[in-house]
Amino acid sequence: AIEWFEPLCVAGLWTPQLIELAGGVDVLGLAGEPPERVGWDVLAAAAPEVVIVMPRDYDLQTAYREAEMRAGELRATGARRIVAVDGARFSRPGPGLVDGIETLAHVLHPDLFGHGAGGALELVAG
């Protein structure tokens, strides 16, 4: 999960735990730790299956535009899928995080939960 692009930061604090609760594994973020700065090479070396773009407090459309601007770098990670989500669902502790877990479940397991939880847009391969 990418929380910020300038500098490139992977998600931390509660987000890795939310990913786990949704049935995923965060390959770089650490639960309870602050977001960590990484290089694009580190992200690619982690070999993520899915890259989730979730800039803090950005709505879905803005997160998607940010991901589009960095599509080349994101695709260079080798991820099968790149998905932008509504970052506001993850940036503040509270009951709204349940919506975030639901979004993550849809993103990580579309075969079980279907596509689109109302808070995610996938970048088209290319």
PDB file of C-alpha atoms in Angstrom:
ATOM      1  CA  ALA A   1       0.000   0.000   0.000  1.00  0.00           C
ATOM      2  CA  ILE A   2       1.362   3.394  -1.012  1.00  0.00           C
ATOM      3  CA  GLU A   3       0.364   6.229   1.263  1.00  0.00           C
ATOM      4  CA  TRP A   4       2.278   9.026  -0.439  1.00  0.00           C
ATOM      5  CA  PHE A   5       4.332   9.656  -3.574  1.00  0.00           C
ATOM      6  CA  GLU A   6       6.576  12.629  -2.750  1.00  0.00           C
ATOM      7  CA  PRO A   7       8.438  11.107  -1.016  1.00  0.00           C
ATOM      8  CA  LEU A   8       7.330   7.557  -1.801  1.00  0.00           C
ATOM      9  CA  CYS A   9       5.949   6.112   1.455  1.00  0.00           C
ATOM     10  CA  VAL A  10       4.369   2.761   2.190  1.00  0.00           C
ATOM     11  CA  ALA A  11       1.433   2.717   4.572  1.00  0.00           C
ATOM     12  CA  GLY A  12       1.974   2.141   8.259  1.00  0.00           C
ATOM     13  CA  LEU A  13       0.138   2.514  11.573  1.00  0.00           C
ATOM     14  CA  TRP A  14      -3.147   0.574  11.305  1.00  0.00           C
ATOM     15  CA  THR A  15      -3.259   0.115   7.518  1.00  0.00           C
ATOM     16  CA  PRO A  16      -1.142  -3.093   7.379  1.00  0.00           C
ATOM     17  CA  GLN A  17      -3.507  -4.604   9.951  1.00  0.00           C
ATOM     18  CA  LEU A  18      -6.528  -3.557   7.878  1.00  0.00           C
ATOM     19  CA  ILE A  19      -4.971  -5.275   4.862  1.00  0.00           C
ATOM     20  CA  GLU A  20      -4.511  -8.418   6.956  1.00  0.00           C
ATOM     21  CA  LEU A  21      -8.115  -8.278   8.183  1.00  0.00           C
ATOM     22  CA  ALA A  22      -9.209  -8.062   4.540  1.00  0.00           C
ATOM     23  CA  GLY A  23      -7.247 -11.232   3.751  1.00  0.00           C
ATOM     24  CA  GLY A  24      -4.064  -9.733   2.374  1.00  0.00           C
ATOM     25  CA  VAL A  25      -0.422  -9.377   3.343  1.00  0.00           C
ATOM     26  CA  ASP A  26       1.277  -5.990   3.345  1.00  0.00           C
ATOM     27  CA  VAL A  27       4.746  -6.816   2.009  1.00  0.00           C
ATOM     28  CA  LEU A  28       6.385  -3.565   3.185  1.00  0.00           C
ATOM     29  CA  GLY A  29       4.227  -1.749   5.737  1.00  0.00           C
ATOM     30  CA  LEU A  30       4.478  -2.559   9.428  1.00  0.00           C
ATOM     31  CA  ALA A  31       1.471  -2.368  11.750  1.00  0.00           C
ATOM     32  CA  GLY A  32       1.945   0.175  14.510  1.00  0.00           C
ATOM     33  CA  GLU A  33       4.901   1.840  12.799  1.00  0.00           C
ATOM     34  CA  PRO A  34       4.778   5.178  10.982  1.00  0.00           C
ATOM     35  CA  PRO A  35       4.667   5.185   7.178  1.00  0.00           C
ATOM     36  CA  GLU A  36       8.144   4.409   5.848  1.00  0.00           C
ATOM     37  CA  ARG A  37       9.959   6.086   2.973  1.00  0.00           C
ATOM     38  CA  VAL A  38      11.116   3.624   0.334  1.00  0.00           C
ATOM     39  CA  GLY A  39      12.575   3.781  -3.141  1.00  0.00           C
ATOM     40  CA  TRP A  40      10.866   2.463  -6.252  1.00  0.00           C
ATOM     41  CA  ASP A  41      13.517  -0.259  -6.378  1.00  0.00           C
ATOM     42  CA  VAL A  42      12.552  -1.450  -2.887  1.00  0.00           C
ATOM     43  CA  LEU A  43       8.887  -1.535  -3.878  1.00  0.00           C
ATOM     44  CA  ALA A  44       9.667  -3.569  -7.006  1.00  0.00           C
ATOM     45  CA  ALA A  45      11.955  -5.947  -5.056  1.00  0.00           C
ATOM     46  CA  ALA A  46       9.068  -6.686  -2.665  1.00  0.00           C
ATOM     47  CA  ALA A  47       7.233  -8.185  -5.686  1.00  0.00           C
ATOM     48  CA  PRO A  48       3.716  -7.076  -4.755  1.00  0.00           C
ATOM     49  CA  GLU A  49       0.801  -8.820  -6.463  1.00  0.00           C
ATOM     50  CA  VAL A  50      -1.382  -5.747  -5.978  1.00  0.00           C
ATOM     51  CA  VAL A  51      -0.309  -2.147  -5.401  1.00  0.00           C
ATOM     52  CA  ILE A  52      -2.938  -0.124  -3.570  1.00  0.00           C
ATOM     53  CA  VAL A  53      -2.592   3.642  -3.972  1.00  0.00           C
ATOM     54  CA  MET A  54      -4.141   5.395  -0.974  1.00  0.00           C
ATOM     55  CA  PRO A  55      -2.753   8.915  -0.498  1.00  0.00           C
ATOM     56  CA  ARG A  56      -3.769  10.335   2.871  1.00  0.00           C
ATOM     57  CA  ASP A  57      -7.059  12.238   2.775  1.00  0.00           C
ATOM     58  CA  TYR A  58      -7.306  12.110  -1.037  1.00  0.00           C
ATOM     59  CA  ASP A  59     -10.678  11.199  -2.460  1.00  0.00           C
ATOM     60  CA  LEU A  60     -10.945   8.383  -4.981  1.00  0.00           C
ATOM     61  CA  GLN A  61     -10.704  10.546  -8.114  1.00  0.00           C
ATOM     62  CA  THR A  62      -7.647  12.424  -6.855  1.00  0.00           C
ATOM     63  CA  ALA A  63      -5.927   9.184  -5.795  1.00  0.00           C
ATOM     64  CA  TYR A  64      -6.611   7.736  -9.251  1.00  0.00           C
ATOM     65  CA  ARG A  65      -5.169  10.817 -10.991  1.00  0.00           C
ATOM     66  CA  GLU A  66      -2.058  10.578  -8.799  1.00  0.00           C
ATOM     67  CA  ALA A  67      -1.693   6.896  -9.747  1.00  0.00           C
ATOM     68  CA  GLU A  68      -2.145   7.716 -13.448  1.00  0.00           C
ATOM     69  CA  MET A  69       0.652  10.288 -13.274  1.00  0.00           C
ATOM     70  CA  ARG A  70       2.970   7.575 -11.926  1.00  0.00           C
ATOM     71  CA  ALA A  71       1.620   4.685 -13.983  1.00  0.00           C
ATOM     72  CA  GLY A  72       5.005   3.829 -15.492  1.00  0.00           C
ATOM     73  CA  GLU A  73       6.710   3.578 -12.120  1.00  0.00           C
ATOM     74  CA  LEU A  74       3.785   1.647 -10.653  1.00  0.00           C
ATOM     75  CA  ARG A  75       3.741  -0.861 -13.519  1.00  0.00           C
ATOM     76  CA  ALA A  76       7.505  -1.314 -13.180  1.00  0.00           C
ATOM     77  CA  THR A  77       6.861  -2.946  -9.792  1.00  0.00           C
ATOM     78  CA  GLY A  78       5.579  -5.996 -11.665  1.00  0.00           C
ATOM     79  CA  ALA A  79       2.276  -5.990  -9.781  1.00  0.00           C
ATOM     80  CA  ARG A  80      -0.604  -7.831 -11.465  1.00  0.00           C
ATOM     81  CA  ARG A  81      -2.970  -5.033 -10.482  1.00  0.00           C
ATOM     82  CA  ILE A  82      -2.732  -1.374  -9.460  1.00  0.00           C
ATOM     83  CA  VAL A  83      -5.748  -0.002  -7.660  1.00  0.00           C
ATOM     84  CA  ALA A  84      -6.451   3.484  -6.338  1.00  0.00           C
ATOM     85  CA  VAL A  85      -8.702   3.794  -3.310  1.00  0.00           C
ATOM     86  CA  ASP A  86     -10.337   6.599  -1.372  1.00  0.00           C
ATOM     87  CA  GLY A  87      -7.487   7.453   1.009  1.00  0.00           C
ATOM     88  CA  ALA A  88      -9.848   9.165   3.440  1.00  0.00           C
ATOM     89  CA  ARG A  89     -11.216   5.707   4.348  1.00  0.00           C
ATOM     90  CA  PHE A  90      -7.841   4.849   5.870  1.00  0.00           C
ATOM     91  CA  SER A  91      -6.355   8.081   7.204  1.00  0.00           C
ATOM     92  CA  ARG A  92      -8.318   8.515  10.434  1.00  0.00           C
ATOM     93  CA  PRO A  93      -8.999   6.017  13.209  1.00  0.00           C
ATOM     94  CA  GLY A  94     -12.635   5.291  13.937  1.00  0.00           C
ATOM     95  CA  PRO A  95     -15.689   3.414  12.714  1.00  0.00           C
ATOM     96  CA  GLY A  96     -15.091   4.533   9.119  1.00  0.00           C
ATOM     97  CA  LEU A  97     -12.186   2.079   8.941  1.00  0.00           C
ATOM     98  CA  VAL A  98     -14.774  -0.680   8.525  1.00  0.00           C
ATOM     99  CA  ASP A  99     -15.551   0.827   5.107  1.00  0.00           C
ATOM    100  CA  GLY A 100     -11.838   0.674   4.391  1.00  0.00           C
ATOM    101  CA  ILE A 101     -11.650  -3.032   5.259  1.00  0.00           C
ATOM    102  CA  GLU A 102     -14.618  -3.679   2.978  1.00  0.00           C
ATOM    103  CA  THR A 103     -12.926  -1.784   0.149  1.00  0.00           C
ATOM    104  CA  LEU A 104      -9.730  -3.767   0.664  1.00  0.00           C
ATOM    105  CA  ALA A 105     -11.634  -7.069   0.634  1.00  0.00           C
ATOM    106  CA  HIS A 106     -13.150  -6.128  -2.747  1.00  0.00           C
ATOM    107  CA  VAL A 107      -9.754  -5.049  -4.087  1.00  0.00           C
ATOM    108  CA  LEU A 108      -7.838  -8.087  -2.846  1.00  0.00           C
ATOM    109  CA  HIS A 109     -10.483 -10.738  -3.471  1.00  0.00           C
ATOM    110  CA  PRO A 110     -12.743  -9.664  -6.351  1.00  0.00           C
ATOM    111  CA  ASP A 111     -13.542 -13.327  -6.995  1.00  0.00           C
ATOM    112  CA  LEU A 112     -15.152 -13.554  -3.543  1.00  0.00           C
ATOM    113  CA  PHE A 113     -16.523 -10.054  -3.020  1.00  0.00           C
ATOM    114  CA  GLY A 114     -16.949  -8.691  -6.547  1.00  0.00           C
ATOM    115  CA  HIS A 115     -15.352  -5.639  -8.075  1.00  0.00           C
ATOM    116  CA  GLY A 116     -15.929  -2.153  -6.794  1.00  0.00           C
ATOM    117  CA  ALA A 117     -16.769  -1.366  -3.236  1.00  0.00           C
ATOM    118  CA  GLY A 118     -17.552   2.193  -4.257  1.00  0.00           C
ATOM    119  CA  GLY A 119     -14.117   3.301  -3.145  1.00  0.00           C
ATOM    120  CA  ALA A 120     -11.683   1.778  -5.665  1.00  0.00           C
ATOM    121  CA  LEU A 121     -10.621   2.290  -9.301  1.00  0.00           C
ATOM    122  CA  GLU A 122      -8.192  -0.003 -11.099  1.00  0.00           C
ATOM    123  CA  LEU A 123      -5.574   1.307 -13.518  1.00  0.00           C
ATOM    124  CA  VAL A 124      -5.827  -0.360 -16.884  1.00  0.00           C
ATOM    125  CA  ALA A 125      -2.756  -2.319 -17.929  1.00  0.00           C
ATOM    126  CA  GLY A 126      -0.772  -0.841 -20.747  1.00  0.00           C
TER     127      GLY A 126
END
